[in-house]
Short mmCIF file of C-alpha atoms in Angstrom, two decimals:
data_model
loop_
_atom_site.label_atom_id
_atom_site.label_comp_id
_atom_site.label_asym_id
_atom_site.label_seq_id
_atom_site.Cartn_x
_atom_site.Cartn_y
_atom_site.Cartn_z
CA MET A 120 -0.04 -0.09 0.16
CA GLU A 121 2.91 2.32 0.95
CA SER A 122 4.85 1.58 -2.28
CA LYS A 123 1.57 2.46 -4.32
CA PHE A 124 1.02 5.66 -2.61
CA LEU A 125 4.61 6.43 -2.98
CA LYS A 126 4.53 5.72 -6.82
CA VAL A 127 1.34 7.84 -7.09
CA PHE A 128 3.02 10.75 -5.19
CA THR A 129 6.07 10.61 -7.24
CA GLU A 130 3.93 10.79 -10.74
CA VAL A 131 1.93 13.68 -9.38
CA LYS A 132 5.20 15.57 -8.24
CA SER A 133 6.56 14.83 -11.72
CA TYR A 134 3.50 16.45 -13.28
CA VAL A 135 3.62 19.51 -11.00
CA ILE A 136 6.99 20.10 -11.69
CA MET A 137 6.58 19.72 -15.35
CA THR A 138 3.58 22.15 -15.18
CA LEU A 139 5.96 24.82 -13.54
CA GLY A 140 8.46 24.44 -16.34
CA LEU A 141 5.49 24.96 -19.11
CA LEU A 142 4.46 27.99 -17.61
CA LEU A 143 7.87 29.33 -17.23
CA TYR A 144 8.41 28.34 -21.12
CA ALA A 145 5.21 30.13 -21.97
CA LEU A 146 5.85 33.36 -19.74
CA GLY A 147 9.25 33.57 -21.91
CA TRP A 148 7.28 34.01 -24.98
CA ILE A 149 4.18 35.82 -23.74
CA ILE A 150 6.31 38.57 -21.70
CA PHE A 151 9.40 38.91 -23.66
CA VAL A 152 9.30 37.64 -26.97
CA ILE A 153 6.08 38.13 -28.61
CA PRO A 154 5.39 41.69 -27.23
CA ASN A 155 8.53 42.82 -29.05
CA ASN A 156 7.49 41.37 -32.24
CA MET A 157 10.34 38.95 -32.38
CA VAL A 158 10.47 35.47 -33.94
CA GLY A 159 12.06 32.25 -32.28
CA GLY A 160 12.39 28.45 -32.66
CA GLY A 161 10.11 25.70 -32.35
CA VAL A 162 6.31 25.36 -32.89
CA THR A 163 5.85 28.39 -30.85
CA GLY A 164 8.31 30.34 -33.25
CA ILE A 165 6.05 28.97 -36.19
CA GLY A 166 3.11 30.28 -34.27
CA ALA A 167 4.61 33.64 -33.50
CA ILE A 168 5.20 34.01 -37.60
CA LEU A 169 1.52 33.06 -38.31
CA LEU A 170 0.43 35.63 -35.50
CA TYR A 171 2.31 38.50 -37.12
CA ALA A 172 1.25 37.58 -40.84
CA PHE A 173 -2.25 36.10 -40.44
CA ASN A 174 -3.40 36.86 -36.92
CA ILE A 175 -3.69 33.27 -36.12
CA PRO A 176 -3.60 32.87 -32.25
CA VAL A 177 -0.43 31.29 -31.03
CA SER A 178 -2.57 28.83 -28.82
CA VAL A 179 -4.41 27.50 -32.01
CA SER A 180 -1.32 26.95 -34.15
CA PHE A 181 0.76 25.53 -31.30
CA PHE A 182 -1.98 22.94 -30.69
CA VAL A 183 -2.53 21.96 -34.12
CA ILE A 184 1.13 21.63 -35.14
CA ASN A 185 2.16 19.83 -32.00
CA LEU A 186 -0.79 17.28 -32.62
CA VAL A 187 0.60 16.34 -35.88
CA LEU A 188 4.11 15.82 -34.69
CA LEU A 189 2.85 13.95 -31.65
CA LEU A 190 1.02 11.44 -33.73
CA ILE A 191 4.36 10.91 -35.66
CA ALA A 192 6.34 10.54 -32.35
CA LEU A 193 3.99 7.96 -30.31
CA LYS A 194 5.51 4.92 -31.80
CA VAL A 195 9.13 6.14 -31.67
CA LEU A 196 9.30 7.56 -28.03
CA GLY A 197 6.51 5.31 -26.41
CA LYS A 198 3.02 5.73 -25.00
CA GLY A 199 4.30 6.91 -21.57
CA PHE A 200 6.24 9.82 -23.21
CA GLY A 201 3.18 10.25 -25.35
CA MET A 202 0.74 10.89 -22.29
CA LYS A 203 3.11 13.47 -20.90
CA THR A 204 3.53 15.21 -23.96
CA VAL A 205 -0.03 15.29 -24.57
CA TYR A 206 -0.58 16.78 -21.45
CA ALA A 207 2.25 19.50 -22.06
CA ILE A 208 0.93 20.51 -25.40
CA ILE A 209 -2.71 20.91 -23.82
CA VAL A 210 -1.49 22.79 -20.73
CA THR A 211 0.94 25.17 -22.71
CA SER A 212 -1.84 25.87 -25.40
CA LEU A 213 -4.07 26.78 -22.34
CA PHE A 214 -1.27 28.92 -21.06
CA TYR A 215 -1.04 30.73 -24.27
CA GLU A 216 -4.70 31.43 -24.34
CA VAL A 217 -5.45 32.26 -20.42
CA VAL A 218 -2.15 33.84 -19.17
CA PRO A 219 -1.60 37.02 -21.59
CA PRO A 220 -5.12 38.51 -20.31
CA LEU A 221 -3.71 38.07 -16.74
CA ILE A 222 -0.52 40.12 -17.24
CA PRO A 223 -0.98 43.97 -17.05
CA GLU A 224 0.26 45.61 -20.16
CA ILE A 225 2.27 48.09 -18.08
CA PHE A 226 4.27 45.26 -16.65
CA ILE A 227 5.09 44.00 -20.06
CA GLU A 228 5.88 47.66 -21.02
CA GLU A 229 8.17 48.20 -17.97
CA ILE A 230 10.17 44.81 -17.98
CA ALA A 231 10.35 43.80 -21.68
CA ILE A 232 9.61 46.44 -24.10
CA SER A 233 11.25 49.45 -22.24
CA ASN A 234 14.48 47.35 -21.94
CA GLY A 235 15.01 46.85 -25.62
CA LYS A 236 14.86 43.94 -27.75
CA LEU A 237 18.31 42.48 -26.90
CA LEU A 238 17.63 42.24 -23.39
CA SER A 239 14.10 40.81 -23.90
CA ALA A 240 15.62 38.37 -26.40
CA ILE A 241 18.00 37.07 -23.70
CA PHE A 242 15.58 36.88 -20.90
CA GLY A 243 13.07 35.42 -23.05
CA GLY A 244 15.25 32.62 -24.50
CA VAL A 245 16.69 31.67 -20.98
CA CYS A 246 13.03 31.40 -19.46
CA ALA A 247 12.00 29.24 -22.47
CA GLY A 248 15.07 27.15 -22.23
CA LEU A 249 14.76 26.53 -18.39
CA GLY A 250 11.04 25.57 -18.89
CA ILE A 251 12.20 23.07 -21.70
CA GLY A 252 14.85 21.69 -19.37
CA ILE A 253 12.42 21.17 -16.37
CA SER A 254 10.15 19.42 -18.73
CA PHE A 255 12.82 17.30 -20.06
CA SER A 256 14.07 16.06 -16.73
CA GLN A 257 10.45 14.93 -16.05
CA GLY A 258 10.30 12.83 -19.00
CA GLY A 259 8.18 15.19 -21.09
CA SER A 260 8.44 17.85 -23.54
CA THR A 261 7.00 21.19 -24.55
CA GLY A 262 6.32 19.62 -27.99
CA GLY A 263 7.32 20.86 -31.23
CA THR A 264 11.08 20.72 -32.24
CA ASP A 265 11.72 19.22 -28.62
CA ILE A 266 9.95 16.10 -29.75
CA VAL A 267 12.02 15.68 -32.81
CA ALA A 268 15.25 16.35 -30.58
CA LEU A 269 14.11 13.76 -28.11
CA MET A 270 13.59 11.09 -30.92
CA ILE A 271 17.11 12.01 -32.12
CA VAL A 272 18.66 11.93 -28.83
CA LYS A 273 17.05 8.55 -28.09
CA TYR A 274 19.25 7.01 -30.77
CA ARG A 275 22.23 9.10 -31.14
CA ASN A 276 24.86 10.55 -28.52
CA VAL A 277 24.25 14.29 -29.30
CA SER A 278 23.19 17.37 -27.37
CA ALA A 279 19.48 18.05 -27.15
CA GLY A 280 20.05 21.66 -27.28
CA ARG A 281 22.13 21.51 -30.24
CA VAL A 282 19.47 19.45 -32.20
CA ILE A 283 16.74 22.15 -31.29
CA LEU A 284 19.34 25.05 -32.32
CA LEU A 285 19.78 23.65 -35.70
CA LEU A 286 16.22 23.10 -36.32
CA ASP A 287 15.32 26.54 -35.02
CA ILE A 288 17.78 28.24 -37.23
CA PHE A 289 15.80 26.99 -40.34
CA ILE A 290 12.38 28.09 -38.74
CA ILE A 291 13.62 31.60 -38.02
CA ALA A 292 15.29 32.06 -41.49
CA SER A 293 11.97 31.06 -42.95
CA SER A 294 10.31 34.26 -41.72
CA LEU A 295 12.03 36.14 -44.65
CA LEU A 296 9.72 34.40 -47.05
CA LEU A 297 6.50 36.14 -45.52
CA PRO A 298 5.46 39.53 -46.51
CA ALA A 299 6.86 42.47 -44.78
CA ALA A 300 4.96 43.31 -41.70
CA GLU A 301 3.00 46.72 -41.61
CA ILE A 302 3.94 49.41 -39.23
CA LYS A 303 1.18 51.19 -37.43
CA ASP A 304 1.01 54.70 -35.51
CA ALA A 305 -0.59 54.85 -31.99
CA THR A 306 -4.16 55.22 -33.56
CA GLY A 307 -3.63 51.93 -35.55
CA ALA A 308 -3.33 53.53 -39.08
CA VAL A 309 -0.75 51.88 -41.21
CA ILE A 310 2.33 54.44 -41.91
CA GLY A 311 4.57 52.07 -43.77
CA VAL A 312 6.06 48.50 -44.01
CA GLU A 313 9.25 46.82 -42.29
CA SER A 314 12.31 47.50 -44.23
CA TRP A 315 14.77 44.79 -45.08
CA GLY A 316 17.11 45.92 -42.45
CA GLU A 317 14.39 45.73 -39.87
CA ARG A 318 13.38 42.37 -41.06
CA PHE A 319 17.17 41.20 -40.96
CA ALA A 320 17.36 42.55 -37.39
CA THR A 321 14.41 40.72 -36.28
CA ILE A 322 15.96 37.58 -37.24
CA LEU A 323 19.28 37.97 -35.56
CA TYR A 324 17.23 38.78 -32.31
CA GLY A 325 15.59 35.67 -33.02
CA TYR A 326 18.87 33.74 -33.25
CA ILE A 327 19.72 35.53 -29.87
CA VAL A 328 16.57 33.85 -28.42
CA ILE A 329 17.29 30.37 -29.64
CA GLY A 330 20.92 30.77 -28.48
CA ALA A 331 19.92 31.74 -25.10
CA CYS A 332 17.15 28.89 -24.99
CA SER A 333 19.67 26.31 -26.34
CA TYR A 334 22.31 27.26 -23.72
CA SER A 335 19.87 27.33 -20.86
CA VAL A 336 18.51 23.60 -22.00
CA ASP A 337 22.00 22.23 -22.00
CA MET A 338 22.94 23.61 -18.73
CA PHE A 339 20.03 22.73 -16.99
CA ILE A 340 20.29 19.10 -18.19
CA SER A 341 24.13 18.73 -18.01
CA GLY A 342 23.85 20.31 -14.53
CA THR A 343 21.50 17.73 -13.19
CA LYS A 344 23.63 14.83 -14.84
CA GLN A 345 26.99 16.34 -14.06
CA SER A 346 29.40 13.61 -13.04
CA LEU A 347 32.91 14.03 -11.14
CA GLN A 348 36.18 11.79 -11.35
CA ILE A 349 37.73 11.76 -7.63
CA PHE A 350 41.16 10.63 -6.94
CA ILE A 351 41.46 10.00 -3.13
CA PHE A 352 45.15 9.75 -1.72
CA SER A 353 45.03 8.14 1.83
CA LYS A 354 46.60 5.65 4.03
CA LYS A 355 43.10 4.40 5.06
CA TYR A 356 42.28 3.59 1.45
CA ALA A 357 40.78 0.20 2.42
CA GLU A 358 38.19 1.71 4.60
CA LEU A 359 37.44 4.47 2.27
CA ALA A 360 36.86 2.16 -0.54
CA ASP A 361 34.64 -0.11 1.41
CA ALA A 362 32.34 2.88 2.88
CA ILE A 363 32.10 4.33 -0.79
CA THR A 364 30.91 1.21 -2.32
CA SER A 365 28.43 0.46 0.66
CA GLN A 366 27.15 3.80 1.27
CA THR A 367 27.03 5.31 -2.45
CA GLY A 368 26.56 2.11 -4.42
CA ARG A 369 29.54 3.35 -6.68
CA GLY A 370 32.32 1.17 -8.03
CA VAL A 371 35.81 1.99 -6.67
CA THR A 372 39.28 1.46 -8.54
CA LEU A 373 42.55 1.10 -6.59
CA ILE A 374 45.39 2.46 -8.50
CA ASP A 375 48.92 1.74 -7.40
CA GLY A 376 51.09 4.83 -7.01
CA GLN A 377 54.48 6.00 -5.66
CA GLY A 378 54.95 9.29 -3.68
CA TRP A 379 58.11 10.75 -5.28
CA TYR A 380 59.11 12.92 -2.21
CA THR A 381 58.92 9.99 0.01
CA LYS A 382 59.54 7.07 -2.53
CA GLN A 383 56.87 5.28 -0.75
CA GLN A 384 54.31 2.94 -2.44
CA SER A 385 50.67 3.95 -1.75
CA LYS A 386 47.14 3.08 -3.24
CA ILE A 387 44.92 5.79 -4.82
CA VAL A 388 41.32 5.42 -4.74
CA MET A 389 39.59 6.50 -8.06
CA VAL A 390 35.67 6.84 -8.02
CA VAL A 391 33.37 8.33 -10.45
CA MET A 392 29.90 9.68 -9.14
CA ARG A 393 27.15 12.27 -9.75
CA LYS A 394 27.70 15.76 -8.31
CA ASP A 395 24.81 15.21 -5.92
CA ASP A 396 26.58 12.39 -4.15
CA MET A 397 29.78 14.64 -3.24
CA SER A 398 28.49 15.96 0.01
CA LEU A 399 28.16 12.28 1.22
CA LEU A 400 31.63 11.45 0.00
CA TYR A 401 32.89 14.58 1.84
CA ARG A 402 31.36 13.51 4.98
CA MET A 403 32.63 9.97 4.89
CA ILE A 404 36.17 11.16 4.28
CA ARG A 405 35.99 13.43 7.28
CA GLU A 406 34.91 10.75 9.49
CA ILE A 407 37.65 8.24 8.27
CA ASP A 408 40.76 10.21 7.26
CA ARG A 409 40.83 13.99 7.72
CA ASP A 410 44.25 13.95 6.36
CA ALA A 411 43.34 12.53 3.05
CA PHE A 412 44.10 14.44 -0.05
CA LEU A 413 41.57 14.75 -3.03
CA SER A 414 41.54 15.81 -6.50
CA VAL A 415 38.15 16.45 -8.08
CA GLY A 416 37.60 17.02 -11.50
CA SER A 417 34.42 17.40 -13.99
CA VAL A 418 34.02 14.80 -16.64
CA SER A 419 31.94 15.42 -19.98
CA GLY A 420 30.55 12.35 -20.12
CA VAL A 421 30.09 9.03 -18.18
CA TYR A 422 28.61 6.07 -19.78
CA GLY A 423 28.01 2.36 -18.54
CA LYS A 424 26.23 0.94 -15.52
CA GLY A 425 24.96 3.36 -13.19
CA PHE A 426 25.27 6.38 -15.45
CA ASP A 427 24.23 7.22 -18.98
CA GLU A 428 23.84 4.55 -21.53
CA ILE A 429 25.79 4.23 -24.84
CA LYS A 430 23.21 4.90 -27.74
CA LYS A 431 23.52 3.54 -31.17
#
């Protein structure tokens, strides 16, 4: 009974965290990107282009395009992923429909428009990227190019953020094929159209948006999975090795060494573990041998049992 309750609690917690990530993703667009008439990547980027060109609500285009992509991805990514992504698509579409009227225009004016397009592009991209990363961490997605990226990442050892970046470059560049947008005055009267310089500037801002988004995705995902390689020099190497294997579940390797100053033979304890486990390791070392010498270094990737799987 307790295990069943724990399973339900874990699943509910996952959906709550994913919902917060989706809200953060939507806010990046609603507050920073769309009010500045900028474009971006993904299905939301396509939706923004359709909004500017044909006045189609982002909530509608986002839902329809994602629904088509989802049907394609169900067989590749499995039904479990599909359920969470269906949830993500519906919730994000609702956010695009419900949240904008709740945000005062003066707030958007002060925090986004008045600060200029450059800062808005950076802030919007970071918010969207963190939202995507949070959704990814719970086994879901914000849809669109995220779905395509996860299908590729499932079979290839490539960066999810880099895949999204390459796809989004083409989406933003395609906005040049649309007619130039009309420029209106305060009364709504048309006073001209965008120049080619303004259109290219908009595309450059769009690339800043997806650059910040892609970087944020990778930083969030790699941060949650960051691994460290630790070398421990201690006379109590046997005690340390036993404690590490029993309390952390990580494998330990003993390496023969020799101190050149003392010319004495010694054993070096080498272990690779997640960054989250380091506080436990430090506590064990303090309890067993306060005179131990440590060398801690980050590793770019760890594959094998207990870490990431080597994909085809």
